Amino acid sequence: MPEREIVSHGEWESPITAADVARARVGVAFPVIEGPVVWWQENAPVDGGRTAVVRRGPDGTCAPVLPVGFQARTRVHEYGGRSYLPVPPRGGGEWAVVFANHDDQRLYLVESDVADVAVPLTPRPEATSESRYADFALSPDGAEVWCVREAHAPDLLPRRAIVAVPLDGAAAEDGAAVRELVVDTDFLAFPTPSPDGEHLAWTGWNRPDMPWDAAGLHVARLDPDGPVRGRRLLGGPAESVLAPVWRDAGSLFAASDRSGWWNLHLVDLDGRVRDLLPAEEEFADPLWTLGGRPFAVLEGGDLAVLHGRGALRLGVLDPDGGRLRDVPVPQHSFVPALSVSGRSVCAVAHGLDAPGGVVVVDVDRGGHELVRAESAPSPHAAYLPRAEAVELTDAAGQPVHAFRYAPANPRFRGPDDELPPYVVWAHGGPTGHETGALDLAKAYFTSRGIGVLDVNYGGSSGYGRAYRDRLRGNWGVVDADDVVSAARALVEQGVADANRLAVRGGSAGGWTALVAVTSGIARNGPVFAAATSYFGVTDVESLAKHTHDFEAGYFDSLIGPSQASAHLYRSRSPLGHVTAETCPLLLLQGLRDPVVPPGQAVALISELVAHGIDHQYIAFADESHGFKDARTVRACLEAELAFYGRVLGFTPSTHGPSRPPRPRG
């Protein structure tokens, strides 16, 4: 193997471009399997991030099924979720599918025999009101779609109900044809009819709770004469229950974290509960999007489950004997949205060193098929980093989970007397978590000699409720302290250059990054020399007043009730805490963002200007919360790399001959 050329970190040539990253990852989600047929949602950055519904037929042919001009994307809770449901064809065709259309949020039906026509199923939105639909289930008689409806009207909180939408189109012009089945708690999810059609189960919770803090399993006997309210069988304060699945007409499976971990339980209609397999592992994830289930019943009665710490792997659980066996597959982590047919499981899964995508797994033989890859195998495999799981320590001596990606390039290495720059990544959520799955965006940096540390700070999911609850009342303290402590640990271990540390994050991670460089969390002097915020929160007091309904109470648990804790909202926000010591900032923002409005970034810019702080602000007119367009992704990565080079003192390589290392000193 030829000896690697010595070039300063950050200046290594790499074949992985921002354009490669932008077009590489096709977003796939919420697969459904029906025998040999597989469905899924898909958005491609090269198509402006539009969401299609794709079907792979029995002959293996994959094709999008929505007519031109439509895209499947529900806005319930603003974060949406699964936006389609295959249903039995009514006109004698091969297939039919119901979907929520992004532009008007109406439900439509498309059938294969007239695939260029979308038939509306719900009324047109009015000028002053709108209804949104999500979390779809087919009614027991196959004549309706049962789902969560979120109704918006001026000056009122959104109203939610579980409703029945007829598939014959009767409700398109007559809204009264949409029947309300359940009117209960402020928020509803997982509408699940019993096998005999007598009962309906769902998960519900009330403001100001979030579903991972307190949510219950509710069941009601259906009443044809009007909506019903449920009887809570499981869950309540300080217990989160998710994803009910009927075992038979009298009992259900559900995930509950009553033990401190989301384990699976069996509960009957009298409220008797049995823990199927007590374990200090998670069998579910926080409910940010609707429509996905982390487990499902296989033919024969076993459960296909996802379980683990951090990353979730695929297993089969015997619910009677409590025996769990893992299914041997190369994928490292699974997204908690499973679908089953017979003894086959369909899911989105990811590997450590290979592209993820929609997979079908035979749980008995372990055979697996990659139905739709999120990207083609990289022609530059030697340049891809591999995640190293590390456990660091926070300021209080508690563990902090992270993944380290060391600089790696088969052609270059850094000078012996030079440590690499590192960028500490703070994920969004803040109850999300990273799994160490292959990410070409990280390779974009590591292949150039810049290390990445992905921190699952306190509050992250995947490590039990106690780890999640470390953020309760401490948002802007624990998360920022953990990324600062993680960065310092890299320096103490002799891994990173203390003078060339940066921090970046998106959404809640953008808040964490900004707090870490403005709030005084970095005790004993600044730690980071640069920070990048992707649509990050800058003023949590303002956001709490104007945020959307789903997260309106979130800040009560993250910081405290807004009136009683107003001083904490102000003291922790980056806005109002820019000083002469604040490091240079790069702010990236979508102008159509309903979650973190652009005014958040603009307000911070005024302070940066007032203090003379080096900063750059790039806004994207057509982007919302989370960038989808390939042009945006590319522009952001190129701007981020150039920003780090300018601030941290290196010149990123362009295509061309290698340069000799710069003189040091």
XYZ file of C-alpha atoms in Angstrom:
665
model
C 0.000 0.000 0.000
C 1.535 3.356 -0.990
C 2.588 5.688 1.787
C 0.071 8.434 2.475
C 0.978 12.024 1.685
C 1.357 14.396 4.631
C -1.071 17.310 4.337
C -2.586 19.515 7.035
C -5.937 18.418 8.393
C -8.846 20.059 6.628
C -6.865 20.370 3.395
C -6.998 16.765 2.231
C -8.413 16.165 -1.201
C -11.577 14.103 -1.213
C -13.668 12.666 -4.040
C -16.811 13.084 -1.894
C -18.407 16.378 -2.891
C -21.311 18.295 -1.402
C -23.238 17.472 -4.569
C -22.615 13.766 -3.900
C -24.050 14.119 -0.405
C -27.021 16.145 -1.612
C -28.137 13.677 -4.251
C -26.989 10.512 -2.507
C -29.673 10.004 0.083
C -33.198 9.322 -1.048
C -35.449 9.557 1.992
C -37.514 6.388 2.401
C -40.009 5.827 5.201
C -43.042 3.925 6.442
C -42.931 0.777 4.302
C -45.920 -1.552 4.070
C -45.683 -5.176 2.916
C -48.573 -7.190 1.456
C -47.281 -10.572 0.313
C -44.931 -9.895 -2.614
C -45.995 -6.216 -2.827
C -44.105 -3.503 -0.943
C -45.101 0.155 -0.569
C -43.179 3.097 0.903
C -42.905 6.874 1.042
C -39.958 8.389 -0.776
C -38.548 11.857 -1.239
C -35.574 12.641 -3.415
C -33.555 15.847 -2.956
C -33.190 16.144 -6.734
C -36.993 16.404 -6.945
C -37.123 19.295 -4.520
C -37.829 16.939 -1.642
C -41.340 16.084 -2.861
C -42.802 12.971 -1.231
C -43.946 10.187 -3.526
C -45.648 6.894 -2.755
C -43.815 4.039 -4.454
C -45.077 0.508 -5.058
C -43.054 -2.569 -5.927
C -45.330 -5.004 -7.665
C -45.225 -8.814 -7.695
C -42.948 -8.733 -10.743
C -40.374 -6.617 -8.889
C -41.077 -3.421 -10.816
C -40.979 -0.247 -8.722
C -43.046 2.780 -9.715
C -44.508 5.888 -8.086
C -48.290 5.754 -7.982
C -49.499 9.323 -7.388
C -50.752 11.439 -10.297
C -48.654 14.369 -11.479
C -48.977 17.414 -9.221
C -49.696 15.487 -6.019
C -47.414 14.565 -3.137
C -48.137 12.575 0.023
C -47.294 14.600 3.089
C -49.555 15.144 6.086
C -49.007 18.130 8.374
C -50.669 16.738 11.507
C -48.556 17.890 14.473
C -46.491 19.734 11.802
C -44.102 16.752 11.777
C -46.558 14.511 9.923
C -45.754 10.856 9.465
C -47.073 8.056 7.280
C -49.184 9.785 4.657
C -50.748 6.869 2.760
C -52.613 3.590 3.202
C -53.043 0.801 0.618
C -56.713 -0.215 0.488
C -58.663 -2.853 -1.444
C -59.376 -1.629 -4.995
C -63.031 -0.734 -5.476
C -63.040 -0.650 -9.272
C -61.541 -4.075 -9.931
C -58.005 -2.815 -10.547
C -54.773 -4.240 -9.224
C -54.271 -1.773 -6.391
C -55.639 1.319 -4.635
C -54.130 3.760 -2.171
C -55.417 6.601 0.016
C -53.058 9.510 0.663
C -52.950 12.936 2.304
C -52.001 15.557 -0.267
C -49.471 18.134 0.888
C -50.877 21.232 -0.809
C -54.475 21.102 0.457
C -54.219 18.360 3.159
C -57.254 16.562 1.719
C -57.423 12.788 1.499
C -57.515 11.319 -2.003
C -57.977 7.850 -3.484
C -55.979 6.601 -6.464
C -56.745 3.266 -8.166
C -54.615 1.439 -10.701
C -57.255 1.339 -13.416
C -57.433 5.173 -13.441
C -54.022 5.958 -12.006
C -53.882 9.451 -13.469
C -56.904 10.587 -11.426
C -56.929 11.366 -7.702
C -60.470 11.209 -6.313
C -61.022 13.480 -3.284
C -62.387 11.812 -0.149
C -62.587 14.786 2.234
C -63.987 18.320 1.862
C -62.054 21.248 0.433
C -60.335 23.435 3.015
C -62.114 26.702 3.696
C -60.501 30.121 3.659
C -60.423 30.267 7.459
C -60.165 26.613 8.427
C -58.409 23.422 7.446
C -58.494 19.764 8.408
C -55.493 17.483 8.327
C -55.456 13.677 8.470
C -52.893 11.077 9.570
C -52.349 7.653 11.166
C -54.550 5.601 8.865
C -56.216 2.232 9.460
C -58.726 0.361 7.312
C -62.116 -0.142 8.959
C -63.064 -3.748 9.735
C -65.604 -3.787 6.872
C -63.147 -2.235 4.398
C -65.521 0.623 3.532
C -63.788 3.442 5.451
C -60.415 4.762 6.478
C -60.157 5.464 10.200
C -57.630 8.114 11.126
C -56.722 11.100 13.287
C -58.238 14.373 12.099
C -56.728 17.661 13.243
C -59.096 20.606 12.655
C -57.708 24.142 12.549
C -59.824 27.293 12.929
C -58.878 30.922 13.677
C -58.151 31.820 17.317
C -58.835 28.292 18.508
C -56.595 25.444 19.535
C -56.587 22.580 17.021
C -59.268 19.997 17.745
C -58.519 16.330 17.233
C -60.759 13.324 16.796
C -60.535 9.840 15.385
C -62.807 9.850 12.361
C -64.142 7.497 9.702
C -63.738 8.681 6.098
C -65.847 6.763 3.539
C -63.929 5.397 0.574
C -66.829 6.012 -1.817
C -66.081 9.745 -1.897
C -69.345 10.780 -0.215
C -67.533 13.189 2.112
C -65.782 15.146 -0.636
C -68.752 17.512 -0.938
C -70.543 16.700 2.317
C -68.311 17.034 5.373
C -71.020 15.491 7.553
C -70.248 12.137 5.912
C -66.999 12.042 7.895
C -68.069 10.332 11.136
C -66.420 11.084 14.463
C -65.602 7.838 16.236
C -63.629 9.158 19.213
C -63.448 12.559 20.892
C -61.257 12.200 23.933
C -57.859 13.602 24.915
C -56.127 16.623 23.351
C -53.905 14.374 21.239
C -54.668 11.003 19.665
C -52.572 8.386 17.876
C -52.585 4.751 16.747
C -56.311 4.212 15.995
C -56.529 0.411 16.060
C -59.804 -1.509 15.572
C -60.176 -4.861 17.308
C -60.346 -8.016 15.166
C -64.087 -8.370 15.783
C -64.762 -4.689 14.996
C -66.376 -4.131 18.414
C -63.691 -1.991 20.027
C -61.211 0.702 19.080
C -57.877 1.204 20.823
C -55.639 4.267 20.642
C -53.018 6.235 22.505
C -53.985 9.595 23.991
C -52.409 12.413 25.986
C -53.244 15.944 27.081
C -51.514 19.313 27.044
C -48.915 20.121 28.286
C -47.580 16.537 28.188
C -45.547 15.106 25.353
C -46.287 11.499 24.366
C -42.918 10.262 25.666
C -43.630 11.835 29.066
C -47.217 10.748 29.738
C -49.564 8.919 27.400
C -52.186 6.263 27.982
C -53.660 3.274 26.200
C -57.400 3.863 25.747
C -60.098 1.473 24.561
C -63.779 2.064 23.839
C -66.682 0.027 22.519
C -67.690 1.612 19.227
C -71.093 3.329 19.033
C -72.724 3.810 15.603
C -74.767 6.725 16.983
C -71.912 9.023 17.830
C -68.389 9.552 19.141
C -67.194 7.818 22.289
C -64.652 8.495 24.996
C -62.226 5.825 26.057
C -61.353 3.910 29.169
C -57.663 4.049 30.037
C -56.168 0.595 30.481
C -52.504 1.506 30.826
C -50.375 4.597 31.269
C -50.788 7.953 32.936
C -48.552 10.460 34.730
C -44.869 9.608 34.319
C -45.704 6.634 32.064
C -45.625 6.595 28.278
C -47.614 3.962 26.401
C -47.327 3.584 22.635
C -48.409 1.464 19.678
C -51.328 -0.758 20.730
C -51.708 -3.948 18.676
C -54.582 -6.368 19.281
C -53.600 -9.933 20.085
C -57.234 -11.066 19.996
C -60.640 -9.508 20.659
C -59.946 -9.260 24.389
C -56.277 -8.278 24.806
C -53.642 -5.990 23.351
C -49.891 -5.625 23.146
C -48.408 -2.194 23.864
C -45.078 -0.587 24.708
C -44.875 1.045 28.151
C -41.946 2.634 29.983
C -43.387 2.042 33.458
C -40.173 0.142 34.330
C -37.951 2.987 33.112
C -37.568 1.361 29.692
C -40.048 1.004 26.832
C -40.773 -2.713 27.232
C -43.636 -4.693 25.700
C -46.697 -5.597 27.740
C -49.915 -7.541 27.306
C -53.054 -5.954 28.756
C -56.608 -7.300 28.686
C -59.869 -5.361 28.666
C -60.131 -5.703 32.454
C -56.822 -3.873 32.860
C -54.658 -6.838 33.860
C -51.074 -6.223 32.684
C -48.153 -8.578 32.058
C -44.625 -7.500 31.140
C -43.578 -9.819 28.288
C -39.817 -9.459 28.761
C -38.432 -7.143 31.452
C -35.174 -5.742 30.082
C -33.047 -2.616 30.362
C -33.495 -2.011 26.663
C -35.813 0.107 24.568
C -38.462 -1.529 22.389
C -39.790 1.809 21.062
C -38.796 5.387 20.257
C -40.437 8.747 21.036
C -43.576 9.494 19.027
C -42.500 12.440 16.882
C -44.274 11.277 13.721
C -47.508 9.326 13.371
C -48.160 6.038 11.635
C -45.192 3.826 12.452
C -45.181 0.891 14.881
C -42.055 -0.553 16.536
C -43.429 -4.110 16.671
C -45.981 -6.272 14.853
C -47.612 -9.687 15.145
C -46.178 -12.369 12.882
C -48.027 -15.357 11.495
C -48.098 -17.908 14.313
C -48.361 -15.322 17.087
C -44.739 -14.312 17.613
C -43.852 -10.622 17.682
C -41.389 -8.977 15.345
C -39.706 -6.439 17.615
C -36.978 -3.834 17.624
C -34.853 -3.574 20.729
C -31.557 -2.314 22.061
C -29.738 0.656 23.532
C -29.179 3.502 21.130
C -29.562 1.558 17.905
C -32.542 -0.796 17.606
C -31.956 -4.251 16.101
C -34.489 -6.743 14.793
C -35.649 -9.677 16.894
C -38.484 -12.172 17.336
C -40.210 -12.384 20.721
C -42.318 -15.305 21.923
C -44.986 -13.450 23.945
C -45.911 -16.515 26.007
C -42.458 -17.801 26.908
C -40.679 -14.447 26.975
C -37.921 -15.745 24.706
C -36.206 -13.236 22.423
C -33.891 -14.102 19.564
C -32.161 -11.706 17.219
C -32.500 -12.089 13.472
C -29.042 -12.244 11.831
C -28.986 -9.410 9.297
C -26.171 -7.079 8.234
C -28.147 -3.951 9.106
C -27.007 -2.204 12.257
C -30.145 -0.250 13.168
C -33.835 -0.257 12.277
C -36.313 2.605 12.140
C -39.300 1.837 14.434
C -41.924 1.497 11.713
C -42.406 -2.205 10.980
C -44.847 -3.957 8.673
C -45.298 -7.731 8.475
C -46.761 -10.243 6.075
C -46.673 -13.869 7.149
C -43.200 -14.382 8.601
C -41.620 -11.533 6.653
C -40.800 -8.117 8.097
C -40.461 -4.931 6.089
C -38.682 -1.898 7.544
C -36.172 0.839 6.893
C -32.768 -0.247 8.162
C -29.227 1.124 8.082
C -25.725 -0.307 8.124
C -22.452 0.948 9.539
C -20.614 0.786 6.235
C -23.292 0.269 3.567
C -26.308 2.262 2.421
C -29.574 1.657 4.206
C -33.052 1.538 2.771
C -36.249 -0.489 2.622
C -35.504 -4.106 3.500
C -37.580 -7.290 3.641
C -36.393 -9.910 6.122
C -37.465 -13.526 6.517
C -37.311 -13.854 10.299
C -36.935 -17.655 10.232
C -34.231 -18.048 7.600
C -32.620 -14.651 8.155
C -32.741 -13.973 4.426
C -32.926 -10.303 3.584
C -33.529 -8.218 0.485
C -32.729 -4.557 -0.023
C -35.826 -3.411 -1.905
C -34.918 0.264 -2.206
C -31.523 1.646 -1.259
C -31.349 5.188 0.047
C -28.230 5.650 -2.048
C -26.030 3.700 -4.395
C -22.972 2.055 -2.833
C -20.307 4.710 -2.636
C -17.573 4.343 -5.250
C -15.305 5.837 -2.601
C -15.699 3.225 0.146
C -12.134 3.715 1.362
C -13.021 7.299 2.271
C -15.991 6.407 4.476
C -15.543 6.693 8.243
C -16.706 4.067 10.693
C -18.438 5.048 13.900
C -16.681 4.283 17.182
C -19.110 4.184 20.104
C -17.607 6.068 23.019
C -18.828 6.848 26.521
C -17.652 10.180 27.827
C -18.288 11.881 31.156
C -20.218 15.069 31.840
C -19.400 17.749 34.404
C -21.231 15.798 37.117
C -19.410 12.554 36.326
C -22.372 10.951 34.573
C -21.955 9.033 31.313
C -22.560 10.733 27.972
C -23.028 8.533 24.904
C -21.453 9.503 21.580
C -20.051 8.228 18.298
C -16.637 9.361 17.137
C -15.668 9.528 13.474
C -11.937 9.990 13.097
C -10.470 11.694 10.012
C -9.835 9.018 7.385
C -8.447 9.193 3.876
C -6.424 6.483 2.076
C -4.226 9.116 0.377
C -3.437 11.545 3.171
C -2.527 11.857 6.802
C -1.844 14.857 8.980
C 1.595 16.022 10.149
C 2.886 14.237 13.229
C 2.824 17.441 15.263
C -0.705 18.431 14.276
C -3.980 17.354 15.843
C -7.101 17.521 13.671
C -9.973 19.953 14.012
C -13.226 18.388 15.244
C -16.856 19.331 14.782
C -19.184 18.247 17.605
C -22.653 17.426 16.246
C -25.760 17.940 18.417
C -28.804 16.110 17.075
C -32.294 17.599 16.941
C -35.229 16.412 18.956
C -34.102 16.933 21.636
C -35.357 13.444 22.490
C -33.839 12.020 19.295
C -30.609 10.071 19.077
C -27.968 9.023 16.603
C -27.079 5.385 15.944
C -23.704 5.389 14.210
C -25.253 4.503 10.850
C -23.356 5.390 7.694
C -23.807 9.077 6.831
C -22.144 10.525 3.758
C -22.393 14.027 5.239
C -19.952 12.992 7.946
C -17.660 11.461 5.325
C -17.670 14.824 3.541
C -15.786 16.217 6.542
C -13.771 13.246 7.784
C -12.342 12.516 4.336
C -10.927 16.048 4.371
C -9.205 15.574 7.700
C -11.906 16.995 9.994
C -13.134 14.744 12.793
C -16.774 14.451 13.839
C -18.156 13.635 17.277
C -21.889 12.855 17.303
C -23.154 13.359 20.873
C -26.275 11.733 22.305
C -26.437 14.280 25.098
C -28.541 13.831 28.242
C -32.187 13.843 27.198
C -31.586 11.638 24.171
C -33.773 8.596 23.680
C -32.433 5.082 23.343
C -30.933 4.799 26.836
C -33.980 4.574 29.107
C -36.271 7.076 30.769
C -33.776 8.205 33.409
C -31.331 9.300 30.693
C -34.197 10.999 28.834
C -35.357 12.747 31.996
C -31.955 14.311 32.611
C -33.149 17.103 30.337
C -36.415 17.750 32.215
C -36.160 21.301 33.501
C -32.586 21.457 32.220
C -32.792 22.181 28.496
C -30.042 24.620 27.678
C -27.984 23.303 30.598
C -27.483 19.540 30.384
C -27.406 19.346 26.572
C -24.973 22.256 26.180
C -22.841 21.064 29.089
C -22.622 17.603 27.522
C -21.387 18.837 24.147
C -18.865 21.095 25.897
C -17.713 18.217 28.126
C -17.462 15.920 25.099
C -15.318 18.439 23.231
C -13.025 18.878 26.227
C -12.719 15.108 26.536
C -11.419 14.918 22.960
C -8.726 17.437 23.846
C -7.809 15.699 27.105
C -7.479 12.396 25.256
C -5.084 13.979 22.772
C -7.520 13.397 19.902
C -8.464 16.940 18.838
C -6.826 20.353 18.501
C -8.092 22.479 21.386
C -7.954 25.599 19.247
C -9.920 24.136 16.336
C -13.161 22.860 17.809
C -16.541 23.645 16.266
C -20.117 22.720 17.167
C -23.120 22.326 14.886
C -26.726 21.256 15.179
C -30.151 21.466 13.604
C -33.427 22.596 15.212
C -33.117 21.684 18.912
C -29.512 20.741 18.129
C -29.052 24.232 16.698
C -30.245 25.609 20.042
C -27.752 23.388 21.870
C -24.913 24.546 19.633
C -25.823 28.210 20.091
C -26.290 27.908 23.850
C -22.884 26.243 24.109
C -21.212 29.337 22.641
C -23.304 32.101 24.247
C -24.621 31.126 27.666
C -21.525 30.818 29.811
C -21.921 27.025 29.892
C -18.340 26.822 28.632
C -16.865 27.505 32.033
C -13.168 28.331 32.259
C -13.275 30.115 28.929
C -14.722 29.437 25.469
C -14.337 25.938 24.088
C -15.601 26.285 20.531
C -13.999 28.476 17.894
C -16.957 28.221 15.485
C -20.612 27.201 15.520
C -23.158 26.314 12.836
C -26.909 26.418 13.408
C -29.345 24.794 11.018
C -32.753 26.418 11.768
C -31.894 26.536 15.465
C -33.874 28.110 18.292
C -32.429 31.424 19.513
C -35.248 32.792 21.716
C -37.163 30.098 23.560
C -39.452 32.600 25.320
C -40.754 33.853 21.986
C -40.928 30.344 20.549
C -42.957 29.069 23.513
C -45.536 31.805 22.891
C -45.905 31.193 19.180
C -44.998 27.548 18.539
C -47.436 25.037 17.085
C -49.839 23.108 19.282
C -48.018 19.762 19.426
C -44.973 21.316 21.114
C -46.770 24.130 22.950
C -46.393 22.362 26.289
C -42.980 20.880 25.565
C -41.168 23.810 27.104
C -42.998 23.265 30.409
C -41.095 20.021 30.829
C -37.855 21.169 29.199
C -37.529 24.393 31.204
C -40.662 25.069 33.296
C -44.098 26.713 33.058
C -43.591 29.854 31.001
C -44.874 32.450 33.479
C -43.250 31.021 36.583
C -40.002 30.273 34.738
C -39.766 33.336 32.497
C -36.362 34.213 33.966
C -35.034 30.777 32.952
C -36.369 31.164 29.415
C -34.489 34.438 29.094
C -31.320 33.360 30.887
C -30.828 30.224 28.777
C -31.658 31.601 25.347
C -28.781 32.492 23.017
C -30.615 35.750 22.295
C -29.506 38.277 24.867
C -26.263 36.476 25.645
C -23.991 37.352 22.752
C -20.752 38.791 24.106
C -17.397 39.856 22.764
C -16.246 36.275 23.398
C -18.937 34.691 21.228
C -17.308 32.726 18.438
C -18.098 33.225 14.735
C -21.495 31.812 13.727
C -22.997 30.376 10.550
C -26.816 30.522 10.539
C -28.797 28.505 7.959
C -32.546 29.035 7.803
C -35.618 28.139 5.759
C -37.989 31.046 5.251
C -41.086 28.796 5.282
C -40.264 27.153 8.608
C -43.403 26.829 10.816
C -41.513 25.184 13.698
C -38.588 27.596 14.161
C -39.585 30.757 12.246
C -36.854 32.775 10.497
C -37.392 35.641 12.925
C -35.473 33.567 15.455
C -32.286 33.804 13.393
C -32.863 37.418 12.389
C -33.172 38.532 16.020
C -29.836 36.920 16.855
C -28.149 38.592 13.887
C -28.962 42.012 15.336
C -27.022 41.122 18.469
C -24.125 39.693 16.494
C -23.884 42.911 14.514
C -24.084 45.022 17.674
C -21.156 43.124 19.200
C -19.142 42.956 15.990
C -19.216 39.141 15.908
C -18.135 37.441 12.687
C -21.202 35.720 11.253
C -22.838 34.535 8.051
C -26.575 34.115 7.439
C -27.950 32.110 4.507
C -31.714 31.890 4.018
C -33.590 29.582 1.620
C -36.906 30.914 0.340
C -38.604 27.592 -0.371
C -37.332 25.504 2.553
C -39.299 24.541 5.652
C -38.100 22.854 8.849
C -35.481 20.380 7.700
C -33.903 20.972 4.318
C -34.963 18.660 1.487
C -33.913 20.232 -1.805
C -30.577 18.980 -3.164
C -29.502 22.494 -4.048
C -30.031 23.590 -0.464
C -28.161 20.619 1.008
C -25.233 21.240 -1.307
C -25.102 24.976 -0.629
C -25.189 24.393 3.129
C -22.359 21.835 3.172
C -20.138 23.943 0.947
C -20.802 27.027 3.066
C -20.142 25.081 6.264
C -16.812 23.705 5.055
C -15.678 27.120 3.800
C -16.743 28.683 7.109
C -14.712 26.193 9.154
C -11.720 26.668 6.889
C -11.816 30.435 7.235
C -12.355 30.457 10.995
C -10.251 27.439 12.015
C -7.345 28.321 9.758
C -7.156 25.858 6.883
C -7.850 26.057 3.170
C -10.220 23.317 2.001
C -8.944 21.497 -1.043
C -10.530 21.935 -4.428
C -10.169 19.408 -7.238
C -6.650 19.471 -8.569
C -3.137 18.366 -7.657
C -2.243 17.861 -4.057
C -0.550 20.745 -2.338
C 2.388 20.426 0.010
C 1.626 20.997 3.677
C 1.669 24.597 4.809
C 4.535 25.681 7.027
C 3.547 25.750 10.701
C 4.418 28.362 13.215
